[in-house]
Coordinates of C-alpha atoms (C1' of nucleotides) in Angstrom, one line a residue:
Chain A
M1177 CA 27.4 -13.1 -1.2
R1178 CA 27.3 -10.7 -4.1
W1179 CA 29.4 -7.6 -4.1
G1180 CA 26.4 -5.3 -4.0
V1181 CA 24.9 -7.0 -1.0
E1182 CA 28.3 -6.8 0.8
K1183 CA 28.6 -3.1 0.1
R1184 CA 25.1 -2.5 1.5
L1185 CA 25.9 -4.3 4.7
E1186 CA 29.1 -2.4 5.0
F1187 CA 27.1 0.8 4.4
I1188 CA 24.6 -0.2 7.2
E1189 CA 27.5 -0.8 9.5
F1190 CA 29.2 2.5 8.6
R1191 CA 26.1 4.5 9.3
L1192 CA 25.4 2.7 12.5
F1193 CA 28.9 3.2 13.8
W1194 CA 29.7 6.8 12.7
E1195 CA 26.2 8.3 12.6
G1196 CA 24.5 6.2 15.2
G1197 CA 21.5 5.1 13.1
I1198 CA 20.1 4.0 9.8
N1199 CA 16.8 3.8 7.9
R1200 CA 15.4 1.8 5.0
A1201 CA 15.2 5.1 3.2
D1202 CA 18.9 5.7 3.6
I1203 CA 19.6 2.4 1.8
V1204 CA 17.1 3.2 -0.9
D1205 CA 18.7 6.6 -1.5
Q1206 CA 22.2 5.4 -1.5
F1207 CA 21.8 2.3 -3.7
G1208 CA 18.6 2.8 -5.6
V1209 CA 17.2 -0.5 -4.4
S1210 CA 13.5 -1.1 -3.6
V1211 CA 12.0 -0.7 -0.2
P1212 CA 11.4 -4.4 0.4
Q1213 CA 15.0 -5.0 -0.5
A1214 CA 16.2 -2.5 2.0
S1215 CA 14.1 -4.3 4.6
K1216 CA 15.8 -7.6 3.7
D1217 CA 19.2 -6.0 3.9
L1218 CA 18.5 -4.9 7.5
T1219 CA 17.2 -8.3 8.4
L1220 CA 20.3 -9.8 6.8
Y1221 CA 22.6 -7.4 8.7
E1222 CA 20.9 -8.4 12.0
E1223 CA 21.6 -12.1 11.0
K1224 CA 25.3 -11.5 10.2
A1225 CA 25.9 -9.1 13.1
P1226 CA 23.5 -10.2 15.9
G1227 CA 22.8 -7.7 18.6
N1228 CA 24.2 -4.6 16.8
L1229 CA 20.8 -3.4 15.6
I1230 CA 18.1 -1.9 17.8
Y1231 CA 14.9 -0.5 16.4
D1232 CA 13.8 2.7 18.0
K1233 CA 10.0 2.7 17.4
S1234 CA 9.6 6.2 18.6
A1235 CA 12.4 7.6 16.3
K1236 CA 11.4 5.2 13.6
R1237 CA 15.1 4.4 13.1
Y1238 CA 17.5 1.6 13.7
K1239 CA 20.2 2.6 16.2
A1240 CA 23.5 1.1 17.1
A1241 CA 23.4 -1.0 20.2
D1242 CA 25.6 0.1 23.2
D1243 CA 27.8 -2.9 22.7
F1244 CA 28.0 -2.4 19.0
K1245 CA 30.8 -4.6 17.5
P1246 CA 31.6 -3.9 13.8
V1247 CA 32.0 -7.0 11.7
F1248 CA 32.2 -5.6 8.1
M1249 CA 34.8 -2.9 8.7
Q1250 CA 37.5 -1.8 11.0
P1251 CA 36.5 1.7 12.3
N1252 CA 39.3 4.1 11.5
A1253 CA 39.1 7.7 12.6
S1254 CA 41.6 8.8 9.9
T1255 CA 39.5 7.3 7.2
Y1256 CA 36.3 9.0 8.5
L1257 CA 38.1 12.3 8.8
A1258 CA 39.5 12.0 5.3
H1259 CA 36.0 11.4 4.0
L1260 CA 34.9 14.5 5.9
R1261 CA 37.5 16.6 4.3
E1262 CA 36.5 15.3 0.9
T1263 CA 32.9 16.4 1.4
N1264 CA 34.2 19.9 2.0
G1265 CA 35.9 20.0 -1.3
G1266 CA 32.7 19.3 -3.1
A1267 CA 33.9 17.1 -5.9
S1268 CA 33.3 13.5 -4.8
G1269 CA 33.8 11.4 -7.9
V1270 CA 34.5 7.7 -7.1
T1271 CA 33.8 7.9 -3.4
E1272 CA 30.1 8.5 -2.9
A1273 CA 29.0 10.3 0.1
W1274 CA 28.5 7.8 2.8
L1275 CA 28.2 10.6 5.3
A1276 CA 24.7 11.8 5.8
S1277 CA 24.5 13.6 9.1
A1278 CA 28.1 14.8 9.0
P1279 CA 29.0 17.3 11.7
E1280 CA 29.6 20.9 10.7
H1281 CA 33.2 21.1 9.8
D1282 CA 35.7 23.2 7.9
A1283 CA 39.3 22.9 6.7
L1284 CA 41.8 25.6 6.0
P1285 CA 41.2 26.9 2.4
I1286 CA 44.4 26.4 0.4
P1287 CA 44.2 28.7 -2.6
H1288 CA 45.6 27.0 -5.7
R1289 CA 45.4 26.6 -9.4
R1290 CA 43.7 23.4 -10.4
V1291 CA 45.5 20.5 -12.0
E1292 CA 44.3 19.7 -15.4
A1293 CA 42.9 16.1 -15.6
D1294 CA 44.3 15.6 -19.1
V1295 CA 47.8 16.7 -18.1
L1296 CA 47.8 14.4 -15.1
R1297 CA 46.5 11.6 -17.3
D1298 CA 49.3 12.1 -19.8
V1299 CA 52.0 12.3 -17.1
L1300 CA 50.7 9.1 -15.5
K1301 CA 50.9 7.4 -18.9
A1302 CA 54.5 8.5 -19.3
I1303 CA 55.4 7.2 -15.9
R1304 CA 53.7 3.9 -16.5
E1305 CA 55.2 3.3 -19.9
G1306 CA 58.6 4.8 -19.1
H1307 CA 58.5 7.6 -21.7
S1308 CA 59.7 11.1 -21.8
I1309 CA 57.1 13.8 -22.4
E1310 CA 57.0 17.5 -23.2
V1311 CA 55.3 19.7 -20.7
F1312 CA 54.4 23.3 -21.3
Y1313 CA 55.8 24.5 -18.0
Q1314 CA 55.8 27.7 -16.1
S1315 CA 59.1 27.8 -14.3
M1316 CA 59.8 30.2 -11.4
S1317 CA 63.2 31.1 -12.7
A1318 CA 63.7 34.7 -13.5
K1319 CA 65.1 33.8 -16.9
K1320 CA 61.8 32.3 -18.0
P1321 CA 59.0 34.7 -17.6
S1322 CA 56.6 32.7 -19.8
P1323 CA 55.8 29.1 -20.0
E1324 CA 58.0 26.9 -22.2
W1325 CA 57.9 23.4 -23.6
R1326 CA 60.3 21.2 -21.7
R1327 CA 61.1 17.6 -22.2
I1328 CA 61.1 15.5 -19.0
S1329 CA 61.2 11.9 -18.0
P1330 CA 58.8 11.5 -15.1
H1331 CA 58.9 8.6 -12.8
A1332 CA 57.0 9.5 -9.6
L1333 CA 54.7 11.9 -8.0
G1334 CA 55.4 13.6 -4.7
N1335 CA 53.2 15.6 -2.3
D1336 CA 54.8 18.4 -0.2
G1337 CA 51.7 18.9 2.0
L1338 CA 50.3 21.7 -0.1
R1339 CA 50.7 20.5 -3.7
W1340 CA 51.8 17.7 -5.9
H1341 CA 55.1 17.6 -7.8
I1342 CA 56.2 15.5 -10.7
R1343 CA 59.6 13.9 -9.9
A1344 CA 61.3 13.8 -13.3
F1345 CA 64.6 13.9 -15.2
C1346 CA 64.9 17.2 -16.9
H1347 CA 66.2 16.9 -20.4
I1348 CA 67.3 20.5 -20.4
D1349 CA 69.2 20.7 -17.1
H1350 CA 70.3 17.0 -17.3
K1351 CA 69.3 16.2 -13.7
F1352 CA 66.3 15.1 -11.7
K1353 CA 64.0 17.8 -10.5
D1354 CA 60.6 18.6 -9.1
F1355 CA 57.9 20.0 -11.4
I1356 CA 54.9 21.5 -9.9
L1357 CA 51.9 19.7 -11.4
S1358 CA 49.6 22.7 -11.4
R1359 CA 52.2 24.6 -13.4
C1360 CA 52.1 22.1 -16.3
M1361 CA 49.6 23.7 -18.6
K1362 CA 49.6 21.1 -21.4
T1363 CA 51.6 18.1 -22.6
R1364 CA 52.6 16.6 -25.9
K1365 CA 55.0 14.3 -27.8
H1366 CA 55.9 11.2 -26.0
G1367 CA 59.4 10.0 -26.6
L1368 CA 62.2 7.9 -25.3
S1369 CA 63.1 8.2 -21.7
G1370 CA 66.2 10.2 -20.8
A1371 CA 67.1 8.4 -17.6
S1372 CA 66.2 5.4 -15.4
A1373 CA 64.1 6.0 -12.4
N1374 CA 66.7 4.1 -10.3
D1375 CA 69.2 6.9 -11.0
D1376 CA 67.2 9.5 -9.0
K1377 CA 69.3 9.1 -5.9
L1378 CA 67.6 11.9 -4.0
W1379 CA 64.2 10.3 -4.5
H1380 CA 65.2 6.9 -3.4
D1381 CA 67.5 7.9 -0.5
R1382 CA 65.8 8.6 2.7
F1383 CA 67.1 10.5 5.6
V1384 CA 66.1 9.6 9.1
V1385 CA 65.0 12.8 10.8
A1386 CA 65.2 12.7 14.6
L1387 CA 62.6 14.9 16.2
A1388 CA 62.6 16.0 19.9
P1389 CA 60.3 18.4 21.8
N1390 CA 61.5 22.0 21.6
P1391 CA 63.8 22.4 24.6
A1392 CA 62.5 25.9 25.1
L1393 CA 59.2 24.4 26.3
S1394 CA 58.6 23.5 30.0
E1395 CA 59.2 20.0 31.0
S1396 CA 55.6 19.1 31.3
Q1397 CA 54.9 20.6 27.9
R1398 CA 57.8 18.6 26.4
S1399 CA 56.3 15.5 27.7
I1400 CA 52.9 16.3 26.1
I1401 CA 54.6 16.9 22.8
A1402 CA 56.4 13.6 23.2
Q1403 CA 53.1 11.9 23.6
D1404 CA 51.6 13.8 20.6
Y1405 CA 54.4 12.5 18.4
E1406 CA 54.4 9.1 20.0
M1407 CA 58.0 9.5 21.0
T1408 CA 60.1 7.0 23.0
N1409 CA 62.7 8.4 25.3
G1410 CA 61.9 11.9 24.1
R1411 CA 62.6 11.1 20.4
T1412 CA 60.9 10.0 17.3
E1413 CA 62.4 9.1 14.0
V1414 CA 60.8 9.9 10.7
M1415 CA 62.1 8.6 7.4
V1416 CA 61.9 11.3 4.7
R1417 CA 63.0 11.0 1.1
K1418 CA 65.8 13.5 0.5
A1419 CA 63.9 14.9 -2.3
L1420 CA 61.1 15.9 0.2
L1421 CA 63.4 17.0 3.0
Y1422 CA 63.2 20.6 2.1
Y1423 CA 59.4 20.6 2.2
F1424 CA 59.5 18.7 5.5
L1425 CA 61.5 21.5 7.0
K1426 CA 59.1 24.1 5.8
R1427 CA 55.9 22.3 6.6
L1428 CA 56.8 21.6 10.2
R1429 CA 58.4 25.0 10.5
L1430 CA 61.6 23.4 11.6
D1431 CA 63.7 26.2 10.2
F1432 CA 62.5 28.7 12.7
A1433 CA 62.6 26.8 16.0
D1434 CA 65.3 29.1 17.5
K1435 CA 64.3 32.4 15.9
L1436 CA 60.7 32.4 17.1
D1437 CA 59.6 34.3 20.1
N1438 CA 57.1 31.7 21.1
P1439 CA 58.3 28.1 21.3
H1440 CA 54.7 27.1 21.4
E1441 CA 54.7 27.6 17.6
V1442 CA 57.3 25.0 16.9
P1443 CA 56.6 22.0 19.1
V1444 CA 59.5 19.9 17.8
V1445 CA 63.0 20.5 16.7
V1446 CA 65.5 18.4 14.8
A1447 CA 67.7 16.5 17.1
N1448 CA 70.2 15.4 14.6
R1449 CA 70.6 18.9 13.1
A1450 CA 74.2 18.6 11.7
A1451 CA 73.3 15.5 9.7
F1452 CA 70.0 17.0 8.7
D1453 CA 71.7 20.1 7.4
A1454 CA 74.2 18.0 5.5
A1455 CA 71.4 15.9 3.9
L1456 CA 69.5 19.1 3.1
A1457 CA 72.5 20.7 1.5
E1458 CA 73.0 17.5 -0.6
A1459 CA 69.3 17.6 -1.6
T1460 CA 69.2 21.3 -2.6
A1461 CA 72.6 21.4 -4.3
Chain B
M723 CA 20.3 -0.3 -14.4
R724 CA 21.2 -1.8 -11.1
W725 CA 23.7 -0.1 -8.8
G726 CA 26.3 -2.8 -9.1
V727 CA 26.3 -2.7 -12.9
E728 CA 26.6 1.1 -12.8
K729 CA 29.5 0.9 -10.5
R730 CA 31.3 -1.7 -12.7
L731 CA 30.8 0.5 -15.8
E732 CA 32.1 3.4 -13.8
F733 CA 35.1 1.3 -12.8
I734 CA 35.8 0.4 -16.4
E735 CA 35.8 4.0 -17.3
F736 CA 37.9 5.0 -14.4
R737 CA 40.6 2.5 -15.3
L738 CA 40.5 3.4 -18.9
F739 CA 40.9 7.0 -18.2
W740 CA 43.5 7.0 -15.5
E741 CA 45.3 3.9 -16.2
G742 CA 44.9 3.6 -19.9
G743 CA 43.5 0.0 -20.0
I744 CA 41.4 -2.7 -18.5
N745 CA 41.0 -6.4 -18.5
R746 CA 38.2 -8.9 -17.7
A747 CA 40.4 -10.1 -14.9
D748 CA 40.4 -6.5 -13.4
I749 CA 36.7 -6.6 -13.1
V750 CA 36.7 -10.1 -11.7
D751 CA 39.2 -9.1 -9.0
Q752 CA 37.5 -5.9 -8.0
F753 CA 33.9 -7.1 -7.9
G754 CA 34.1 -10.9 -7.6
V755 CA 31.9 -11.5 -10.6
S756 CA 32.3 -14.4 -13.0
V757 CA 34.4 -14.2 -16.1
P758 CA 31.4 -14.3 -18.5
Q759 CA 29.8 -11.4 -16.6
A760 CA 33.0 -9.4 -16.9
S761 CA 32.8 -9.9 -20.7
K762 CA 29.2 -8.8 -20.7
D763 CA 30.1 -5.7 -18.7
L764 CA 32.7 -4.8 -21.3
T765 CA 30.3 -5.3 -24.1
L766 CA 27.7 -3.2 -22.2
Y767 CA 30.3 -0.5 -21.7
E768 CA 31.0 -0.4 -25.4
E769 CA 27.3 -0.1 -26.0
K770 CA 26.9 2.8 -23.6
A771 CA 30.1 4.6 -24.6
P772 CA 30.6 3.7 -28.2
G773 CA 34.2 4.1 -29.5
N774 CA 35.9 4.5 -26.1
L775 CA 37.1 0.9 -26.1
I776 CA 39.8 -0.6 -28.3
Y777 CA 41.0 -4.1 -27.9
D778 CA 44.7 -4.5 -28.2
K779 CA 45.1 -8.1 -29.3
S780 CA 48.8 -8.1 -28.8
A781 CA 48.7 -6.7 -25.3
K782 CA 45.5 -8.7 -24.6
R783 CA 44.0 -5.7 -23.0
Y784 CA 41.3 -3.1 -23.7
K785 CA 42.8 0.4 -24.1
A786 CA 41.2 3.8 -24.1
A787 CA 40.7 5.2 -27.6
D788 CA 42.6 8.4 -28.5
D789 CA 39.3 10.3 -28.5
F790 CA 38.1 8.8 -25.3
K791 CA 35.1 10.6 -23.9
P792 CA 34.1 9.7 -20.4
V793 CA 30.3 9.3 -19.9
F794 CA 30.1 7.8 -16.4
M795 CA 32.3 10.2 -14.6
Q796 CA 33.8 13.6 -14.8
P797 CA 37.5 13.2 -14.6
N798 CA 38.9 15.2 -11.8
A799 CA 42.6 15.4 -11.0
S800 CA 42.1 16.4 -7.4
T801 CA 39.9 13.3 -6.8
Y802 CA 42.5 11.0 -8.4
L803 CA 45.3 12.6 -6.3
A804 CA 43.2 12.3 -3.2
H805 CA 42.9 8.6 -3.9
L806 CA 46.5 8.4 -4.5
R807 CA 47.3 9.9 -1.2
E808 CA 44.9 7.5 0.5
T809 CA 46.7 4.4 -0.9
N810 CA 49.9 5.8 0.7
G811 CA 48.4 5.8 4.2
G812 CA 47.5 2.2 3.9
A813 CA 44.1 2.2 5.7
S814 CA 41.5 2.2 2.9
G815 CA 38.2 1.4 4.6
V816 CA 35.3 2.6 2.6
T817 CA 37.1 3.5 -0.5
E818 CA 38.4 0.4 -2.1
A819 CA 41.5 0.6 -4.3
W820 CA 40.4 1.5 -7.8
L821 CA 44.0 2.3 -8.5
A822 CA 45.9 -0.7 -9.8
S823 CA 48.9 0.6 -11.7
A824 CA 49.3 3.6 -9.6
P825 CA 52.5 5.6 -10.2
E826 CA 55.3 5.5 -7.6
H827 CA 54.4 8.3 -5.2
D828 CA 55.0 9.6 -1.7
A829 CA 53.7 12.3 0.5
L830 CA 55.3 14.1 3.4
P831 CA 55.1 12.0 6.5
I832 CA 53.3 14.0 9.2
P833 CA 54.2 12.4 12.5
H834 CA 51.2 12.4 14.9
R835 CA 49.3 10.5 17.5
R836 CA 46.3 8.7 16.1
V837 CA 42.8 9.7 16.9
E838 CA 40.8 7.0 18.7
A839 CA 37.8 5.9 16.7
D840 CA 35.7 5.6 19.8
V841 CA 36.5 9.1 20.9
L842 CA 35.7 10.6 17.5
R843 CA 32.5 8.6 17.5
D844 CA 31.4 9.9 20.8
V845 CA 32.2 13.5 19.9
L846 CA 30.2 13.2 16.7
K847 CA 27.3 11.9 18.7
A848 CA 27.5 14.9 21.1
I849 CA 27.6 17.3 18.1
R850 CA 24.7 15.6 16.4
E851 CA 22.5 15.5 19.5
G852 CA 23.6 18.8 20.9
H853 CA 25.0 17.4 24.2
S854 CA 27.9 18.3 26.3
I855 CA 30.5 15.6 27.0
E856 CA 33.5 15.0 29.2
V857 CA 36.8 14.5 27.5
F858 CA 40.0 13.3 29.2
Y859 CA 42.1 16.0 27.7
Q860 CA 45.8 16.8 27.6
S861 CA 46.0 20.5 27.6
M862 CA 49.2 22.3 26.7
S863 CA 48.9 24.8 29.5
A864 CA 51.8 24.7 32.0
K865 CA 49.3 24.5 34.9
K866 CA 48.0 21.1 33.7
P867 CA 50.9 18.7 33.2
S868 CA 48.6 15.6 33.1
P869 CA 45.3 15.0 31.3
E870 CA 42.1 16.0 33.0
W871 CA 38.5 15.5 32.6
R872 CA 36.9 18.5 31.1
R873 CA 33.3 19.1 30.1
I874 CA 32.8 20.6 26.7
S875 CA 29.9 21.3 24.3
P876 CA 31.2 20.5 20.9
H877 CA 29.5 21.8 17.8
A878 CA 31.9 21.4 14.9
L879 CA 35.2 20.0 13.7
G880 CA 38.0 22.1 12.1
N881 CA 41.1 21.1 10.3
D882 CA 44.2 23.3 10.5
G883 CA 46.1 21.5 7.7
L884 CA 48.0 19.3 10.1
R885 CA 45.4 18.0 12.5
W886 CA 41.7 18.1 13.5
H887 CA 40.3 20.2 16.3
I888 CA 37.0 20.0 18.1
R889 CA 35.3 23.4 18.2
A890 CA 33.5 23.5 21.5
F891 CA 32.3 25.6 24.4
C892 CA 34.5 24.9 27.4
H893 CA 32.5 24.5 30.6
I894 CA 35.6 25.4 32.7
D895 CA 36.7 28.6 30.9
H896 CA 33.2 29.5 29.8
K897 CA 34.2 30.3 26.3
F898 CA 34.5 28.6 22.9
K899 CA 37.9 27.0 22.2
D900 CA 39.7 24.5 20.0
F901 CA 40.5 21.1 21.4
I902 CA 42.9 19.0 19.5
L903 CA 41.2 15.7 18.7
S904 CA 44.2 13.5 19.1
R905 CA 44.7 14.9 22.7
C906 CA 41.4 13.6 23.7
M907 CA 42.2 10.2 25.3
K908 CA 38.7 9.1 26.3
T909 CA 35.2 10.4 26.7
R910 CA 32.3 9.9 29.2
K911 CA 29.1 11.3 30.6
H912 CA 26.9 13.0 28.1
G913 CA 25.0 15.9 29.6
L914 CA 23.2 19.1 28.8
S915 CA 24.8 21.5 26.4
G916 CA 26.4 24.6 27.9
A917 CA 25.9 26.9 24.9
S918 CA 24.3 27.2 21.5
A919 CA 26.5 26.6 18.5
N920 CA 25.2 29.9 17.1
D921 CA 27.0 31.8 19.9
D922 CA 30.4 30.8 18.7
K923 CA 31.1 34.0 16.9
L924 CA 34.7 33.3 15.9
W925 CA 33.6 30.1 14.2
H926 CA 30.8 31.7 12.2
D927 CA 32.5 34.9 11.4
R928 CA 34.8 34.9 8.4
F929 CA 37.5 37.2 7.5
V930 CA 38.3 37.9 3.9
V931 CA 42.0 37.6 3.5
A932 CA 43.4 39.5 0.5
L933 CA 46.5 37.8 -0.9
A934 CA 49.0 39.3 -3.3
P935 CA 52.3 38.1 -4.7
N936 CA 55.3 38.8 -2.5
P937 CA 56.5 42.3 -3.7
A938 CA 60.1 41.1 -3.1
L939 CA 59.7 38.8 -6.1
S940 CA 60.5 39.9 -9.6
E941 CA 57.7 41.1 -11.8
S942 CA 57.6 38.0 -13.9
Q943 CA 57.7 35.8 -10.8
R944 CA 54.9 37.8 -9.3
S945 CA 52.8 37.2 -12.4
I946 CA 53.5 33.4 -12.1
I947 CA 52.3 33.4 -8.5
A948 CA 49.3 35.4 -9.6
Q949 CA 48.5 32.6 -12.0
D950 CA 49.2 29.9 -9.4
Y951 CA 46.7 31.4 -7.1
E952 CA 44.3 32.3 -9.8
M953 CA 44.4 36.0 -9.0
T954 CA 42.7 38.8 -10.8
N955 CA 44.4 42.1 -10.9
G956 CA 47.2 40.7 -8.7
R957 CA 44.9 39.8 -5.9
T958 CA 42.9 36.9 -4.6
E959 CA 40.5 36.8 -1.7
V960 CA 40.1 33.9 0.6
M961 CA 37.3 33.6 3.1
V962 CA 38.7 32.2 6.4
R963 CA 36.8 31.5 9.6
K964 CA 38.2 33.7 12.3
A965 CA 38.7 30.6 14.4
L966 CA 41.0 29.2 11.7
L967 CA 42.8 32.5 10.9
Y968 CA 45.7 31.8 13.1
Y969 CA 46.4 28.5 11.5
F970 CA 46.0 30.0 8.1
L971 CA 48.8 32.5 8.9
K972 CA 51.1 29.7 10.1
R973 CA 50.3 27.2 7.3
L974 CA 51.0 29.6 4.5
R975 CA 53.9 31.0 6.4
L976 CA 52.4 34.5 6.1
D977 CA 54.0 35.6 9.4
F978 CA 57.5 35.6 8.0
A979 CA 57.2 37.2 4.6
D980 CA 59.3 40.2 5.5
K981 CA 61.8 38.5 7.8
L982 CA 62.8 35.8 5.4
D983 CA 66.0 36.0 3.4
N984 CA 64.5 34.3 0.4
P985 CA 61.2 35.7 -0.9
H986 CA 60.9 32.5 -2.9
E987 CA 59.8 30.8 0.3
V988 CA 56.7 33.0 0.8
P989 CA 55.0 33.4 -2.5
V990 CA 52.2 35.4 -1.2
V991 CA 51.7 38.2 1.4
V992 CA 48.6 39.5 3.0
A993 CA 47.5 42.6 1.2
N994 CA 45.0 43.8 3.9
R995 CA 47.5 43.4 6.7
A996 CA 46.0 45.9 9.1
A997 CA 42.5 44.4 9.0
F998 CA 44.1 41.0 9.1
D999 CA 46.0 41.7 12.3
A1000 CA 42.9 43.2 13.9
A1001 CA 40.9 40.1 13.1
L1002 CA 43.7 37.9 14.3
A1003 CA 43.9 39.8 17.5
E1004 CA 40.2 39.4 18.0
A1005 CA 40.4 35.7 17.3
T1006 CA 43.3 35.0 19.7
A1007 CA 42.2 37.3 22.5
Chain C
dA1209 C1' 52.8 -27.3 -34.1
dT1210 C1' 51.5 -27.0 -29.1
dG1211 C1' 49.9 -25.2 -25.1
dA1212 C1' 48.9 -21.3 -22.4
dT1213 C1' 46.3 -17.2 -22.1
dG1214 C1' 42.6 -14.0 -22.8
dG1215 C1' 38.3 -12.8 -25.1
dG1216 C1' 33.3 -14.0 -26.8
dT1217 C1' 29.2 -16.4 -26.4
dA1218 C1' 25.4 -19.9 -25.6
dT1219 C1' 22.7 -22.6 -22.5
dA1220 C1' 20.3 -23.8 -18.3
dT1221 C1' 19.9 -22.7 -13.6
dA1222 C1' 20.1 -19.9 -9.5
dA1223 C1' 20.2 -15.8 -7.0
dA1224 C1' 18.9 -11.1 -6.4
dC1225 C1' 15.8 -7.7 -7.0
dT1226 C1' 11.2 -5.3 -8.3
dA1227 C1' 6.5 -4.2 -8.2
dT1228 C1' 2.6 -4.7 -5.8
dA1229 C1' -0.1 -5.6 -2.0
dC1230 C1' -1.5 -5.9 2.7
dG1231 C1' -0.9 -5.7 7.8
dC1232 C1' 1.0 -3.6 12.0
dA1233 C1' 2.7 0.0 15.2
dT1234 C1' 3.7 4.8 16.3
dC1235 C1' 3.2 9.4 16.0
dT1236 C1' 0.8 13.8 14.5
dT1237 C1' -3.2 16.3 13.5
dC1238 C1' -7.6 17.8 14.0
Chain D
dG484 C1' -9.9 9.7 20.2
dA485 C1' -10.5 8.9 15.3
dA486 C1' -8.0 9.8 10.8
dG487 C1' -4.1 10.1 8.3
dA488 C1' 0.7 9.7 7.5
dT489 C1' 4.8 7.4 8.0
dG490 C1' 7.9 3.5 8.5
dC491 C1' 8.8 -1.4 9.0
dG492 C1' 7.8 -6.4 7.8
dT493 C1' 6.5 -9.8 4.7
dA494 C1' 4.3 -12.4 0.9
dT495 C1' 3.6 -13.2 -4.0
dA496 C1' 4.7 -13.5 -8.8
dG497 C1' 7.6 -12.0 -12.3
dT498 C1' 11.9 -9.9 -14.1
dT499 C1' 16.7 -9.0 -14.2
dT500 C1' 21.2 -10.3 -13.2
dA501 C1' 24.6 -13.5 -12.5
dT502 C1' 26.6 -18.2 -12.3
dA503 C1' 28.5 -22.6 -13.9
dT504 C1' 29.7 -25.0 -17.7
dA505 C1' 30.9 -25.6 -22.1
dC506 C1' 33.0 -24.7 -26.5
dC507 C1' 35.2 -21.7 -30.1
dC508 C1' 38.6 -18.2 -31.6
dA509 C1' 42.9 -15.4 -31.8
dT510 C1' 47.5 -14.3 -30.2
dC511 C1' 51.8 -15.3 -28.4
dA512 C1' 55.8 -17.9 -26.4
dT513 C1' 58.2 -22.1 -26.8

DNA sequence: ATGATGGGTATATAAACTATACGCATCTTC
DNA sequence: GAAGATGCGTATAGTTTATATACCCATCAT
């Protein structure tokens, strides 16, 4: 079967599963095929996945059967929700909108400067080819009130939950650091790399964070949290790169577990706090 | 031009732009077409986007020209980064991997219980058709240590930055509330709706949060933050649904701006705090 | 030099798709 | 309850797209 046909069958199944029904017109709109071809596709789908399709004459629409069994995809809630979040952002790009009758939805607006496509492109190139590169970077340090050209040897990208960082060797400070991608205004001058990616210890080393329900919660609440985090014996372990450990602390609000009035706010606490603090000290040194 | 051809040209351009080069083999792998067809596609691309393509005989690979001008897509860094994050998760689903030589990357691991596809599917159905539905829900309240069947009339989905909520009218408490999607274990019994989506005031009302750089920062740092958040006159306004306001506070760590030792941690503060607190009180009442 | 690899192209053939047309069932409108 | 609109199904002939196979060329490693 040709790739285009396969995609259309997948599309039919996607719509049936997540949106409950599909039309010839849906296929025509999505893929620009002719109406007879859309008919053939539906017939073909019925052949390949017998019993999944039921035509509702009254609604003039194919509906998913009660015992619908997907054969062209594995339904995954996270994937659907990720798509949903994308439709919110507006810019679709590669992923076209397979969601037609999406539910009303909204995500928290995270205000931020946009990342320049050309900057990202050049950084990716430097990572790929093992170059160093100069970035016109706005540092937060008080000594540098305006952006400066800095040479860095990038080797990876990291996401802290709110924004993306470049993980790179800094040719000025002679160590590996994070550079916030959106603070790179422009790039220039590829050059020789200043360090091997393998030497970025904090990036490659991972610390195993042990999480436990906040002991300030009631027992029944603790057990609910344990289920939420899929804990076994009231514990769950999360491997976190040391370079990301600081952001992990902040994102999960682990730094305030004890100081907060309401334990409800911080469902989990770090169970191996001493080791955690040591690792964090190492990472932020 | 047929949909499949268009997609292949788009793919060629995507790879050229973000990964710098492309091969016949890449096209064959991605779309399962024959080798001569991949050749034709490259020729066709050169026709449609003259000058973008340069064959590097030594590397045996087409490379993007220095003055590469995309014609089949608008390059968007956010879209690329969203794809990158998806590849991390593993589950691809609808979006196939257009990223071949992706850079090394990692995102913060957010430990969480998975959402059941069948649950989400049934909730979507209820929203779409305006039904109520029973969910086997694990509430956090101390009075309900184990999951219970609750009838709700869902009308929207909301994301708080860490997880998805169902926004629904609760038939037990007779008001609109958030239900954490991953705490819905199963669903059953569609029924009549208990309320109109329009009556969910906190969902439809939005509060305009005014954000300003943390005054505890130095002047130059404040101006950097102002740029980060694309502020004008040291302010930016963000429209937030009242139903999401509480999560906005938590996510941006706005509740600790003054208590924190290090203002660096909280780049922005709420400039219209009194109105904000009033709106928040209304939302959490 | 030799072979492996990757690209270009030509041919005949097969598959996929279009345009057009017509028939059928359901629902809405008058 | 007839008329019209809509949506599905299917048949035909013709076009586009893609395949399989073949052969040639350039570059590079050995």
